[in-house]
């Protein structure tokens, strides 16, 4: 009827899998250029260091598709880590449940505020970012106290593993698959797309808009907390100075992965590709050697700008198509 | 349909106020099982507001709702839907970026193992349901890639598929072609025979008489009349809607003013204002030739998906073309550039106003003046007085019902929003104006006024390309009609041949060959 499926499909595929293609290209280039790039060790280190960002990015993908944003995840990541390390003196169970409960609660509160009062997600989660960071500074005496992980079972969660990869990588993979199913194959996932795509319309179609939003922020809070927990287990301590600006890296990865910042479209595969892309860029820059990590941020920034421009162009092509 | 049947849904003395307006003022209406109830009234009379009160979108300020014999108050549209009230709202309310199937099935996707959505079954079911409405399309495509008419059919299929006792349709046919309207009517009749109460809102009076049993007329938020429709003469119905005397309506020129068709006058020798040659776009347009001379109104006829909107979009560069060119005043236009088209004096009132036109949060005044700003300013300085004048004229002539020119457009009724957009395009005074469904959602009174305005512009030498799914409007408004089918011009009617029958025949005749 209208539009030409060919062109439209090309732009849709590019939108959804662009990050994956660039990732593949970079891996090929890296393998050719650097002997030490395409080694199992390097691959493992990229995967391990990306897994924490990836877990947070999964939650962020839901938030952004629903048309929102969650700036509090960086703070919650640190908060979760500190609480986990603190809780580990009471055993594995407390080390897991305490941070998840606390971070989930923050996510829930943010969700309720956004969904029930109609406050802007940006403002609510910015308040969350500041508030949680303050809380974290308070329990760590302005960062002076570092809680060390006391429980060895808990530490193993972050450091142990099989086949050269640590548990967090496997946990991330499991979460990613679960999130894909949740997003594509459940009513909740469909509601997330509907709310982000046309909120007033979704309400008229009978979508429980408020509930969907609450769940989305709850989930994002929980996942940020979980990433913090795993990171604490990996480092055997709850470091307080990490995670500043992490929310921006996560948002960048999600957007690079093809999820529209305006909501309504996107997916988990793209997000994972986006996270790995940033990880690989970092690794490549390390290979070059004499470049500082500041350079990595410049490259990531350029990438982000490129992706956003490409999205606009593709979006226009699809509309016109 | 005896009156002794207990109503399914009843409103008693409902009132609803918005800042500055009383939208509903003590409205009572009873919907009986197995009846099709027409709800009519001018733009802004309160029809959509009443519907939204029924379905829990708005909370009434006074009065009560009775459903199945007991008082109810739905908190959200979802509650109303669960209770068995299914609604198609005035603006097609679906999610443009989601696929057709996911829109259709949202909230009741078929589940497979582990309670996970069974996508294969979902696509299959969506295809089957839509085929029942004569819509054949790839249900995996994003909804927004389809035309408004198809989107409206999806919304319809969605509403009817929900197991309901009351089905409410707020202008379901505004983007539909005669054939689709027929499909809709057979659906409505089936609902009625199943004992479902149907509420039908439309500004197309013919449709009301064809499918409705009773009518309730709203005027300024009050019930002006309610009763069997068949007994009510058409002019009387209009008189009730407008609140005028029957005699006044009969003589007042509100009814069809017959216009002299310009028989291609002054055409000899003169160059057309715009000429499109061989517009081609894979699967959409197959070499369309259109020429519009200054002072001429050319209508485009054809079924949904025939390529009418696409032709218009192709001319203004809003649709990338594979081949073909557009000449304005004899000079070729850079294709694929809307800016070039606007600069050359070609503007298009797009079909999808919501996505491409209206700026909801801006005021009526700003929305009207937006596109005309260049012509209303000198050296970049905008003349407020000039804008006020233009806005005032259009608000009066099109009878735009707003609390003031400064009211945000989103607070206006659907039809009044349409009028605002129409005013914006009419205010530009380009050389060539392409109007895609200009009177969609506009009430009978204002429709005649729109025709008169378009006519005036044509008199002044403007070339107009008119697309309308309302055949009556095409016949009355156009000097000449091109009939499109499957992306190609298959017929041209001019002079006395411009009649509804001839258009239908032209569409059908060619259709018989390719379409079983
Ligand atoms: N959200 C709102 N805020 C303020 N005023 C509103 C709002 N919604 C509707 N109104 C006003 O209520 C009145 C009735 O509007 P309504 O949408 O019910 O009209 P309608 O009969 O459906 O007209 P149409 O034929 O144009 O669809 C109008 O004057 C409109 O401006
Ligand atoms: Mg309305």
Coordinates of C-alpha atoms in Angstrom, one line a residue, chain A residues 1-8 12 181 184-187 190-191 193-194 197-198 201 203-207 260 263-265 318 320-321, chain B residues 57 77-78 81 89 93-95 97-98 102-103 106 109 111 116-117 141-142 144-146 150 158 281-284 310 318-320 322:
Chain A
X1 CA 0.0 0.0 0.0
X2 CA 2.1 2.9 1.2
X3 CA 5.8 3.0 1.4
X4 CA 8.4 0.8 -0.1
X5 CA 9.1 -2.2 2.1
X6 CA 12.6 -2.5 0.8
X7 CA 14.0 0.8 1.8
X8 CA 12.0 0.8 4.9
X12 CA 14.7 -0.6 10.2
X181 CA 11.4 -12.5 26.6
X184 CA 8.9 -9.1 23.3
X185 CA 6.8 -11.9 24.5
X186 CA 4.8 -10.7 27.5
X187 CA 1.9 -8.3 28.0
X190 CA 4.0 -4.7 25.0
X191 CA 2.7 -2.2 27.5
X193 CA 6.3 -0.1 24.1
X194 CA 2.7 1.2 24.0
X197 CA 5.0 5.1 21.7
X198 CA 1.8 6.9 22.5
X201 CA -3.4 6.5 23.2
X203 CA -4.4 4.7 28.2
X204 CA -7.4 4.8 25.9
X205 CA -6.5 1.3 24.7
X206 CA -6.7 0.0 28.2
X207 CA -3.0 -0.2 29.0
X260 CA 15.0 5.8 20.7
X263 CA 10.6 6.2 23.6
X264 CA 8.5 3.6 21.9
X265 CA 11.2 1.6 20.0
X318 CA 11.0 5.5 7.6
X320 CA 8.7 9.2 4.4
X321 CA 8.9 5.6 3.3
Chain B
X57 CA -11.7 9.2 30.7
X77 CA -10.9 3.4 30.2
X78 CA -9.6 0.0 31.1
X81 CA -13.5 -1.8 28.6
X89 CA -12.1 7.3 20.1
X93 CA -5.6 6.0 19.2
X94 CA -3.1 3.3 18.4
X95 CA 0.7 3.2 18.8
X97 CA 5.6 2.6 16.1
X98 CA 4.2 -0.8 17.0
X102 CA 0.7 -5.9 18.2
X103 CA -1.7 -2.9 18.0
X106 CA -2.5 -5.4 22.6
X109 CA -2.3 -11.5 22.9
X111 CA -0.4 -17.0 25.0
X116 CA 4.6 -16.2 26.9
X117 CA 3.0 -14.5 23.8
X141 CA 4.8 -3.7 9.6
X142 CA 4.8 -0.7 11.9
X144 CA 2.5 4.2 11.0
X145 CA 3.6 3.0 7.6
X146 CA 0.0 2.5 6.7
X150 CA -6.2 1.3 7.2
X158 CA -9.7 -3.9 17.7
X281 CA 7.4 5.0 -6.6
X282 CA 7.8 1.3 -6.2
X283 CA 4.6 -0.4 -5.1
X284 CA 2.8 2.9 -4.6
X310 CA 1.0 9.5 -2.2
X318 CA 7.3 14.5 1.0
X319 CA 7.5 11.1 -0.7
X320 CA 10.8 10.0 -2.3
X322 CA 11.9 6.6 -8.1

